[in-house]
mmCIF file of C-alpha atoms and ligand atoms in Angstrom:
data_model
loop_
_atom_site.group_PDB
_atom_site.id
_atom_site.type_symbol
_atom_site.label_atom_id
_atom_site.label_comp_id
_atom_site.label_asym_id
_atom_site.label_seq_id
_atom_site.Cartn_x
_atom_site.Cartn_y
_atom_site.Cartn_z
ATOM 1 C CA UNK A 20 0.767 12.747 -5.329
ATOM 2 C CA UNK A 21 2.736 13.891 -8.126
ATOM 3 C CA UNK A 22 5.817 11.027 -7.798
ATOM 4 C CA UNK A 23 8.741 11.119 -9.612
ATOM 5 C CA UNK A 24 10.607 7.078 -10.043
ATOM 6 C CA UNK A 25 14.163 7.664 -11.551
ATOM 7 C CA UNK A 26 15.077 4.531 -13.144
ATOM 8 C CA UNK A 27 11.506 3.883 -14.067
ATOM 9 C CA UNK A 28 12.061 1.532 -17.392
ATOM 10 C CA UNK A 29 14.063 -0.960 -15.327
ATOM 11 C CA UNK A 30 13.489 -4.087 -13.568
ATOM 12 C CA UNK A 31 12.146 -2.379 -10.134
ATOM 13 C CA UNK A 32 11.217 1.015 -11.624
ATOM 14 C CA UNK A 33 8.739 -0.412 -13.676
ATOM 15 C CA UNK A 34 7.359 -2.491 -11.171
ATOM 16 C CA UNK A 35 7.092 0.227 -8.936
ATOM 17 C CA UNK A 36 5.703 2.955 -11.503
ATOM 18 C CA UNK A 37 2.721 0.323 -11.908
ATOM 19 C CA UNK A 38 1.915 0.237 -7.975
ATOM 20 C CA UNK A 39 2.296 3.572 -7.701
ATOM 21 C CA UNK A 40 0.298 4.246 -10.391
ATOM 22 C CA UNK A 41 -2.593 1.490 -9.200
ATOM 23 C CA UNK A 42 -2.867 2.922 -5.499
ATOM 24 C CA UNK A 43 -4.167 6.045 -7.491
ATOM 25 C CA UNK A 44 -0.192 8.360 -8.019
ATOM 26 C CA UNK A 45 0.426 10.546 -10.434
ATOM 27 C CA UNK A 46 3.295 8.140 -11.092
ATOM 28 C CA UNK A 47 6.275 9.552 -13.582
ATOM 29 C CA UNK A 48 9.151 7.335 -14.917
ATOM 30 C CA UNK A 49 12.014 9.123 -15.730
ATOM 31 C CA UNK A 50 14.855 7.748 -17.511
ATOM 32 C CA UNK A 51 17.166 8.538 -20.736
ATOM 33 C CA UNK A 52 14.484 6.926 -23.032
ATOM 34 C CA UNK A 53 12.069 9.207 -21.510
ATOM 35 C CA UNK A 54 13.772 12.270 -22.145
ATOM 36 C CA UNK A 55 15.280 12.131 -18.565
ATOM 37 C CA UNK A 56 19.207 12.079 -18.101
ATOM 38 C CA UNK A 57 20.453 12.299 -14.494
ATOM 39 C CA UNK A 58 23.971 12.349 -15.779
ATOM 40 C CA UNK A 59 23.720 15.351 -17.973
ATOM 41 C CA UNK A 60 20.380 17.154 -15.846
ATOM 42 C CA UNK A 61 18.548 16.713 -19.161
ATOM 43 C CA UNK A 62 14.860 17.062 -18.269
ATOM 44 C CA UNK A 63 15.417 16.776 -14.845
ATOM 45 C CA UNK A 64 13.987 20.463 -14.193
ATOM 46 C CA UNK A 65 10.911 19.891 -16.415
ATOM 47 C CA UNK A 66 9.795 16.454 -14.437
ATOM 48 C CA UNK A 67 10.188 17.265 -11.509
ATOM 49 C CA UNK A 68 7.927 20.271 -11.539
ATOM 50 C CA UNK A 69 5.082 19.811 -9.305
ATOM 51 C CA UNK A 70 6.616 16.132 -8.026
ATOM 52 C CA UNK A 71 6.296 15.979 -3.580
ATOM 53 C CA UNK A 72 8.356 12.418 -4.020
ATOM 54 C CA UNK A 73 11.454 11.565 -5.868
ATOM 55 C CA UNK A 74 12.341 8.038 -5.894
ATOM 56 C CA UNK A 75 15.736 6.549 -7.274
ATOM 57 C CA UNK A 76 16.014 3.223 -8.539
ATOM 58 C CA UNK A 77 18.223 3.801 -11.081
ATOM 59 C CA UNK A 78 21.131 1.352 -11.806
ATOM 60 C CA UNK A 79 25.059 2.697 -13.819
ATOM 61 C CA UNK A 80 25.212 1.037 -17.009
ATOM 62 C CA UNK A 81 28.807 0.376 -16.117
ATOM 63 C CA UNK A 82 30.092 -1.662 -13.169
ATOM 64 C CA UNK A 83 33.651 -0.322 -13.690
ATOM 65 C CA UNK A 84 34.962 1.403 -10.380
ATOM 66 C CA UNK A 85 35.378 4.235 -11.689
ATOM 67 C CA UNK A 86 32.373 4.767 -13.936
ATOM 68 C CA UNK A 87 29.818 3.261 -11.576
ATOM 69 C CA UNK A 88 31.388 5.860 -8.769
ATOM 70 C CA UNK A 89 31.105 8.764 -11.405
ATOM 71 C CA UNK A 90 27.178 7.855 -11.888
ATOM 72 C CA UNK A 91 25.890 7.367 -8.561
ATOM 73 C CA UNK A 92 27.982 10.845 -7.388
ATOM 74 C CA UNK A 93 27.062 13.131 -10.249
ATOM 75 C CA UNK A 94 23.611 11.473 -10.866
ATOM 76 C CA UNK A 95 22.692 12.054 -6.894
ATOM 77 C CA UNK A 96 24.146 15.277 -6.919
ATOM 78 C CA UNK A 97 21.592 16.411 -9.985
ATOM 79 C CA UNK A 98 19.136 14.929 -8.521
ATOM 80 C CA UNK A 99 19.477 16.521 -5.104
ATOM 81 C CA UNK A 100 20.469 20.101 -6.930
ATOM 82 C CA UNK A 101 16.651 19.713 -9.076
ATOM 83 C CA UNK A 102 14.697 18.721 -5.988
ATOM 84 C CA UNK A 103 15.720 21.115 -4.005
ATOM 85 C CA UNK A 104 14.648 24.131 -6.763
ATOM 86 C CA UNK A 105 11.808 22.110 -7.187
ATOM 87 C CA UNK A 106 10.203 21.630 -3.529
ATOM 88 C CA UNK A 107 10.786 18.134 -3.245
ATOM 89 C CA UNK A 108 9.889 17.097 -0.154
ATOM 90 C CA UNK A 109 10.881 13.637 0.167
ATOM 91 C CA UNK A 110 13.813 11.688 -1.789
ATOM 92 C CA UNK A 111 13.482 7.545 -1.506
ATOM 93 C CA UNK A 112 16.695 5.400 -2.998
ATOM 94 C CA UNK A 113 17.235 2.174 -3.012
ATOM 95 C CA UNK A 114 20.661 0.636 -1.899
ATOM 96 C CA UNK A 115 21.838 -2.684 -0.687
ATOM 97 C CA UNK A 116 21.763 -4.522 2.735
ATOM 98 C CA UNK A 117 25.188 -4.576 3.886
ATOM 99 C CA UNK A 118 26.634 -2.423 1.562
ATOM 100 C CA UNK A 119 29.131 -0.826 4.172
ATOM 101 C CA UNK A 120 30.109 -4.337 4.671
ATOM 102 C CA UNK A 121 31.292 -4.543 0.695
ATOM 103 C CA UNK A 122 33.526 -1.636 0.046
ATOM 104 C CA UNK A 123 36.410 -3.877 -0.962
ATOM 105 C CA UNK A 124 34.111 -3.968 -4.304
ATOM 106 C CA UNK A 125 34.002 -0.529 -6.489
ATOM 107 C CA UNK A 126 29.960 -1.376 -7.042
ATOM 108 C CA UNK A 127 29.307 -0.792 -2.770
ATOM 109 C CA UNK A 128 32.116 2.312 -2.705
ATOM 110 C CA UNK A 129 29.766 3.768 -4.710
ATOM 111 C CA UNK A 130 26.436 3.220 -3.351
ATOM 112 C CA UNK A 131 27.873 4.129 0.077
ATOM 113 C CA UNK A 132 28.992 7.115 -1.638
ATOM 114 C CA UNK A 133 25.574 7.856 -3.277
ATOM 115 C CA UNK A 134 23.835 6.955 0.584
ATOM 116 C CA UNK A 135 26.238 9.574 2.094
ATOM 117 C CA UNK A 136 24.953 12.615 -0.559
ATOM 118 C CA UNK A 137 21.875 11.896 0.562
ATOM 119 C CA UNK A 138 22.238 12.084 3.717
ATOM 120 C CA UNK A 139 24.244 14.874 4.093
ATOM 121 C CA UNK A 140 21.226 17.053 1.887
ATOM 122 C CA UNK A 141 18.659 19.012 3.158
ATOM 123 C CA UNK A 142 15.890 17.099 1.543
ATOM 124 C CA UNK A 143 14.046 14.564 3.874
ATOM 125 C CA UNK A 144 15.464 11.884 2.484
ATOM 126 C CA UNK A 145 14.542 7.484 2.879
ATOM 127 C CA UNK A 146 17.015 5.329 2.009
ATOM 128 C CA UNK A 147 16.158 1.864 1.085
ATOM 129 C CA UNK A 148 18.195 -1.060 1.764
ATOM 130 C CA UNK A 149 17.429 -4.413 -0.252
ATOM 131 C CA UNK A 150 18.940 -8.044 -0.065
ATOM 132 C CA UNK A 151 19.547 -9.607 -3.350
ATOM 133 C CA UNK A 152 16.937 -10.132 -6.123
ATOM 134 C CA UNK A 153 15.594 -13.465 -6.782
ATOM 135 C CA UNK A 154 16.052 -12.278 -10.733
ATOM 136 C CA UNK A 155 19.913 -12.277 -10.741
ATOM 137 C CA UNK A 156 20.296 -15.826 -8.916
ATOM 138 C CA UNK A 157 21.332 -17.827 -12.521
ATOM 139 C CA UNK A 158 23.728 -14.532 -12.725
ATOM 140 C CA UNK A 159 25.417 -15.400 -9.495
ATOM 141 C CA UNK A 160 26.083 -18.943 -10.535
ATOM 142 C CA UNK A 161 27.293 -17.679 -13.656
ATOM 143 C CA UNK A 162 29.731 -15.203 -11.476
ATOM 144 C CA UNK A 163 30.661 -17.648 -9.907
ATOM 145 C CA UNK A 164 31.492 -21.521 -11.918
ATOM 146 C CA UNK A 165 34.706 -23.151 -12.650
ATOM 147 C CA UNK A 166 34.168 -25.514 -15.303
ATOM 148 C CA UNK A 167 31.442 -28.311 -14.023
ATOM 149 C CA UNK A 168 31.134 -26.062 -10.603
ATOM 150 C CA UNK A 169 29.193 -23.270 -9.263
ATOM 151 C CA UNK A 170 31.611 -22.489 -5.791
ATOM 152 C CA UNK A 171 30.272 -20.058 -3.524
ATOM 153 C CA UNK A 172 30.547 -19.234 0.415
ATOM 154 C CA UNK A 173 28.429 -20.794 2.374
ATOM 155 C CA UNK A 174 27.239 -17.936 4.384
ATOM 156 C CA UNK A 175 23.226 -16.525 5.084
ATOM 157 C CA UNK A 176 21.523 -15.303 2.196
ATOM 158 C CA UNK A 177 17.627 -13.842 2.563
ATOM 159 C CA UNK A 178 16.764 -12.777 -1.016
ATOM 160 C CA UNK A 179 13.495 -11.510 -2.155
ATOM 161 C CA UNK A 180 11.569 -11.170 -5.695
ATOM 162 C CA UNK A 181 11.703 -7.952 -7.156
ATOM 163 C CA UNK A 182 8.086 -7.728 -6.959
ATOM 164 C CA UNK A 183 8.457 -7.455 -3.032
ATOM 165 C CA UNK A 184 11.344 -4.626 -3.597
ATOM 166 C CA UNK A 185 9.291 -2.602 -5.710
ATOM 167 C CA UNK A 186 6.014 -3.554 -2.917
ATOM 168 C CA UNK A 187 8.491 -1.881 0.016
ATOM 169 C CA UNK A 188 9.418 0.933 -2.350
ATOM 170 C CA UNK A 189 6.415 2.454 -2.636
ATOM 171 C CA UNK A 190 5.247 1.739 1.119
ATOM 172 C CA UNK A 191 8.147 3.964 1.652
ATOM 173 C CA UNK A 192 7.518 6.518 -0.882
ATOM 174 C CA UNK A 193 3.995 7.587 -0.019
ATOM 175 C CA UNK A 194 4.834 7.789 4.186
ATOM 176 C CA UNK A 195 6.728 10.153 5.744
ATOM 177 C CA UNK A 196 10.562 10.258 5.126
ATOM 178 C CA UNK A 197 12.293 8.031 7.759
ATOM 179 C CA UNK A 198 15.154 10.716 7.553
ATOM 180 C CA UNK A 199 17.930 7.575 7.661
ATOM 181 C CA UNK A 200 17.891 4.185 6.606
ATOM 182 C CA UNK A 201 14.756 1.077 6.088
ATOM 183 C CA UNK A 202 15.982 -2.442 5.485
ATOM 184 C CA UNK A 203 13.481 -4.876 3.238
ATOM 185 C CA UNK A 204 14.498 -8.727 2.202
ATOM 186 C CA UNK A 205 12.791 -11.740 1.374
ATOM 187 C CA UNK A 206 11.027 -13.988 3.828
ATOM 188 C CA UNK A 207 13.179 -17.066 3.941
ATOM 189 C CA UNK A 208 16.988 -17.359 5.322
ATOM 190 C CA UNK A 209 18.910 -19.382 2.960
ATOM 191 C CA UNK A 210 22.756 -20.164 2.697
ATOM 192 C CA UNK A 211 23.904 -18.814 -0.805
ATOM 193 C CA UNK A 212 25.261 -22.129 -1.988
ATOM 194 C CA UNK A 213 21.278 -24.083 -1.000
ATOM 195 C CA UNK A 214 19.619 -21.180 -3.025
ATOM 196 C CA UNK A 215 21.512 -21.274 -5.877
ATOM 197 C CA UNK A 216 21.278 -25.353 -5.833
ATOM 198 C CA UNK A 217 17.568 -24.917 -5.505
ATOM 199 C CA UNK A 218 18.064 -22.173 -8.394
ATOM 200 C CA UNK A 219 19.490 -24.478 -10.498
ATOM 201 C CA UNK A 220 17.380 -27.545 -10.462
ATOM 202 C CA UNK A 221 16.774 -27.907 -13.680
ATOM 203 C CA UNK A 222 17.080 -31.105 -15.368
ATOM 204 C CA UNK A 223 18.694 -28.850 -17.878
ATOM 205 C CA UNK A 224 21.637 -27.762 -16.043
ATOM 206 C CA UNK A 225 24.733 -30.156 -15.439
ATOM 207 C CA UNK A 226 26.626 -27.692 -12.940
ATOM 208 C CA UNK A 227 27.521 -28.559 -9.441
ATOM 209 C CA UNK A 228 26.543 -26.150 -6.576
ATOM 210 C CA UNK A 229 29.842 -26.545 -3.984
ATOM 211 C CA UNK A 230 29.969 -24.796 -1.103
ATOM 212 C CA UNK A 231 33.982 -23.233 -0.707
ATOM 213 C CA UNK A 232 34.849 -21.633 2.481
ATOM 214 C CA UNK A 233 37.438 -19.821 0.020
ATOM 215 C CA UNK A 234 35.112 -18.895 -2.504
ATOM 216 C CA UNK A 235 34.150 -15.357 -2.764
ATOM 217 C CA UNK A 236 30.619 -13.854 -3.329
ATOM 218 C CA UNK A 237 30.868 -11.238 -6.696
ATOM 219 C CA UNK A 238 34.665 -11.270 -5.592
ATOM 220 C CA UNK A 239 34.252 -10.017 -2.320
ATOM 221 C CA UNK A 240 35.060 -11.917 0.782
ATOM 222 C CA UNK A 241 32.472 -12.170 2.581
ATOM 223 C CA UNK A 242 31.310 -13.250 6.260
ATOM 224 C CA UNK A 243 28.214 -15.455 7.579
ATOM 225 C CA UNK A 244 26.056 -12.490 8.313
ATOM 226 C CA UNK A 245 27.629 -9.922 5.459
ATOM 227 C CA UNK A 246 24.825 -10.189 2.692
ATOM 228 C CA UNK A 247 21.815 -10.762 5.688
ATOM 229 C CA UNK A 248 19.706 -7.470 7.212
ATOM 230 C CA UNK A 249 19.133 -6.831 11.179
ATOM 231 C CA UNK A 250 16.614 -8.107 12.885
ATOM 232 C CA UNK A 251 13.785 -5.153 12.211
ATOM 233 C CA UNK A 252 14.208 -5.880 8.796
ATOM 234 C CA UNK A 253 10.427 -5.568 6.777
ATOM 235 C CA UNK A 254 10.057 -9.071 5.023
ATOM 236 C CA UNK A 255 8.928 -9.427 1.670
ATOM 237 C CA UNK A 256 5.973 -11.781 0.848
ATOM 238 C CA UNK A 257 6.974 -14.093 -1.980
ATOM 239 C CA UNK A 258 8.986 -17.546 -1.310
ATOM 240 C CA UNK A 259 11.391 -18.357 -3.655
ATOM 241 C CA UNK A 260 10.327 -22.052 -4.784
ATOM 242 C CA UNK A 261 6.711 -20.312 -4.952
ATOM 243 C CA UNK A 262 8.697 -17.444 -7.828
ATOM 244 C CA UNK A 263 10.912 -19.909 -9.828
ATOM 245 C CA UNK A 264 7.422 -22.145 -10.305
ATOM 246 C CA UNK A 265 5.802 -18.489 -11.779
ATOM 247 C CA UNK A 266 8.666 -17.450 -13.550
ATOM 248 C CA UNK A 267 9.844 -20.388 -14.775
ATOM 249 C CA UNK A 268 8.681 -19.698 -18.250
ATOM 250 C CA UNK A 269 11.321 -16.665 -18.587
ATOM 251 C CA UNK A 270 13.998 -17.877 -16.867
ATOM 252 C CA UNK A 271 16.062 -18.392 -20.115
ATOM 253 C CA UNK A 272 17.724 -22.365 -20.510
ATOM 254 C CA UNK A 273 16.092 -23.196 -17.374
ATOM 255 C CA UNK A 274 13.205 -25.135 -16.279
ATOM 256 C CA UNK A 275 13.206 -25.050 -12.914
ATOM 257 C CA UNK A 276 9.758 -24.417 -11.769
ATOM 258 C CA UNK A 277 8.477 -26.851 -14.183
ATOM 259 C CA UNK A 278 11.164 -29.548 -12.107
ATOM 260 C CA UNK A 279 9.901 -28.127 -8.946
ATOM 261 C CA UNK A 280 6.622 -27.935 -9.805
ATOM 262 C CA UNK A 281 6.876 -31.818 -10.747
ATOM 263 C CA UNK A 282 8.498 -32.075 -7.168
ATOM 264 C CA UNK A 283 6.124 -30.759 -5.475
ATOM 265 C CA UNK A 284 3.519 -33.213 -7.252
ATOM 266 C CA UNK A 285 4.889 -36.099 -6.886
ATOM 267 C CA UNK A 286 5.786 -35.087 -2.804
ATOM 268 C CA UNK A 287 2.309 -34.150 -2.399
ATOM 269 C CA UNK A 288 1.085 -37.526 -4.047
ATOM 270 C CA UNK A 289 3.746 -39.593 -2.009
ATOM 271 C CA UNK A 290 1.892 -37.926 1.258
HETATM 272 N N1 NAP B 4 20.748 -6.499 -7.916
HETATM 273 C C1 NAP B 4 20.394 -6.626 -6.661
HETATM 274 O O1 NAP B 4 20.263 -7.757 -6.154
HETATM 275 C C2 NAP B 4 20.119 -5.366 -5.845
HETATM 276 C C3 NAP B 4 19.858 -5.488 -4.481
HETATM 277 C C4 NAP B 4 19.530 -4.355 -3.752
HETATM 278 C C5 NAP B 4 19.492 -3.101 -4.388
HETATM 279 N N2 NAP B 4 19.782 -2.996 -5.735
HETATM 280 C C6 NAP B 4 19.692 -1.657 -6.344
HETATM 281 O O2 NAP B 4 18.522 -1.611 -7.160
HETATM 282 C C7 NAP B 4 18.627 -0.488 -8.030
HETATM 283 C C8 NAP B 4 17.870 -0.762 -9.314
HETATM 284 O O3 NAP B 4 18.295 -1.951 -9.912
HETATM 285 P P1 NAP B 4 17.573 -2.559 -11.210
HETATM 286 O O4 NAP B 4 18.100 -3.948 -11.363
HETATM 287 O O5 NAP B 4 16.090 -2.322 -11.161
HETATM 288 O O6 NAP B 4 18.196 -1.639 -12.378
HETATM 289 P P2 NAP B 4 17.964 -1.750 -13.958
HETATM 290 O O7 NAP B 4 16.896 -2.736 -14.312
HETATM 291 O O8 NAP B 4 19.312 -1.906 -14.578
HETATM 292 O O9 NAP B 4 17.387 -0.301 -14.312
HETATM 293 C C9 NAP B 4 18.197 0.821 -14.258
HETATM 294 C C10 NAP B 4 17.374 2.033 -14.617
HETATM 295 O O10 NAP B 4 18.215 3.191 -14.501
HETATM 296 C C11 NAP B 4 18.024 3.976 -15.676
HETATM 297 N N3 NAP B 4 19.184 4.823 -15.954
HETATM 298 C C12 NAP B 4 20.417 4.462 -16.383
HETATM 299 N N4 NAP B 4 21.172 5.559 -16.607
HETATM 300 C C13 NAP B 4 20.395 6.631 -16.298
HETATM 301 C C14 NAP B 4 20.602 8.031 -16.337
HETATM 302 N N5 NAP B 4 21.772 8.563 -16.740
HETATM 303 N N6 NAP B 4 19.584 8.845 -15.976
HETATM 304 C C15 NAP B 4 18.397 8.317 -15.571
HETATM 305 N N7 NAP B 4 18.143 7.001 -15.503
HETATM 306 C C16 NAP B 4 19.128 6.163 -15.871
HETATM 307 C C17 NAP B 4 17.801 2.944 -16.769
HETATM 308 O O11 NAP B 4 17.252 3.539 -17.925
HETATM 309 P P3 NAP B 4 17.634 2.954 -19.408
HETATM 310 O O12 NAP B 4 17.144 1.551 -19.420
HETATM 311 O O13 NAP B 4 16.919 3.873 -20.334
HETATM 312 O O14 NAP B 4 19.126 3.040 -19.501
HETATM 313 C C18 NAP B 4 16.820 2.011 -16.056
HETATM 314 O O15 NAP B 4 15.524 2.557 -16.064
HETATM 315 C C19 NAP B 4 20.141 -0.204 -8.164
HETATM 316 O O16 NAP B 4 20.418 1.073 -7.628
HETATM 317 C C20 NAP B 4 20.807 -1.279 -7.307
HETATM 318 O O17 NAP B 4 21.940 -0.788 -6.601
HETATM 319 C C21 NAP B 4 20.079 -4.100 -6.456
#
């Protein structure tokens, strides 16, 4: 199958261009380095000639309300415009578990905005809804320290790798569209303040995880179940302590899979 993966240079698109590719897909990625702009329709009629799957896992360089609202509207609108010329038969995006729970932030008004395009097109449509990515957890701390202190709610968190996002991506992409909404997320429940502790082992790294009933996630208040999928969710294989000990190499200023590889060690020894 001829399958087109908007947003195919970045952190998930490229994974997913690669298993898309290995399982034997005529796998495209499209993006403005490519020659593709979803913005501006640039070579959006071109690649998608001959595609049967569009997937979008593209990402607004802006996180201002306004701009991030202007890219997921007009780029979805494009998008749905060219498939539908083309004979697309199946559009696949990703979006974010509990987004409708999020709309006091401008980043969720617009993915609900760029869910509720989709849906109301004529193309069979999937939409994907992910939990966090184990990638952005040293960004969250960031988000979120004053001075010494990392505060954050201490609500249910159930991130996964991107790996396993880009893994449930293209299980969706090649089946038949679902014609409303899929839930994936990693296979461990945390609360957000333990996984960012755990994060943030490192020997290297003086801050304080504190757990503040007051503190806000990304500046949105949020609730003990707000950032966690139902039930039915489809779980992810990869365990976080089992990702920082892989990746611990490029997570920049931080050694925590060598600390909790040493852990490990020495708890395995002690046994
Ligand atoms: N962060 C999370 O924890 C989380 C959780 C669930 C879901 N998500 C969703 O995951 C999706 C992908 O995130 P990501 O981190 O993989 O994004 P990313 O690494 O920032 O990649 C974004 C991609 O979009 C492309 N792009 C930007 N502007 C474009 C345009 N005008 N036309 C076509 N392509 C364009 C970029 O191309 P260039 O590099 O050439 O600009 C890049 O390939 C997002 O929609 C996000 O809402 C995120």
């Amino acid at each position: 199958m001829k399958i087109v993966v908007i947003g195919g240079t970045g952190l998930i698109g490229s994974k997913l261009v690669n298993k898309l590719r290995d399982q034997g897909h005529d796998a495209v990625a499209a993006a403005p380095n490519t020659g593709v702009n979803t913005l501006t329709g640039e070579g959006l009629a071109e690649v998608l000639k001959g595609a049967s799957v569009v997937v979008d896992v593209s990402n607004s360089p802006s996180w201002e309300d306004a701009a991030v609202l202007n890219f997921f509207e007009t780029s979805t609108r494009n998008l749905l415009t060219y498939e539908a010329a083309a004979g697309v038969g199946h559009h696949v995006a990703l979006s974010v578990v509990g987004t409708e729970r999020m709309l006091e932030s401008g980043y969720f008004r617009a993915k609900i905005a760029q869910e509720n395009l989709i849906k109301a097109s004529s193309i069979p449509h999937s939409i994907v809804r992910a939990t966090q990515f184990y990638e952005f957890f040293q960004g969250i701390a960031d988000f979120s320290t004053d001075g010494n202190n990392v505060r954050l709610p201490h609500v249910l968190f159930q991130p996964m790798a991107a790996d396993d996002v880009a893994s449930g991506m293209a299980r969706v992409a090649v089946g038949p569209p679902v014609n409303g909404i899929v839930e994936i997320a990693g296979p461990e429940k945390f609360c957000l303040d333990e996984f960012i502790r755990q994060g943030l082992v490192a020997p290297s790294d003086p801050r304080e995880v504190v757990a503040d009933a007051h503190a806000r996630y990304y500046g949105i208040e949020v609730k003990e179940r707000t950032l966690i999928p139902e039930d039915d969710a489809k779980l992810g294989k990869i365990r976080f302590e089992d990702w920082l000990t892989q990746t611990a190499a490029q997570i920049p200023g931080a050694r925590a899979g060598a600390a909790l590889s040493e852990e490990k060690e020495s708890r395995e020894k002690a046994s």
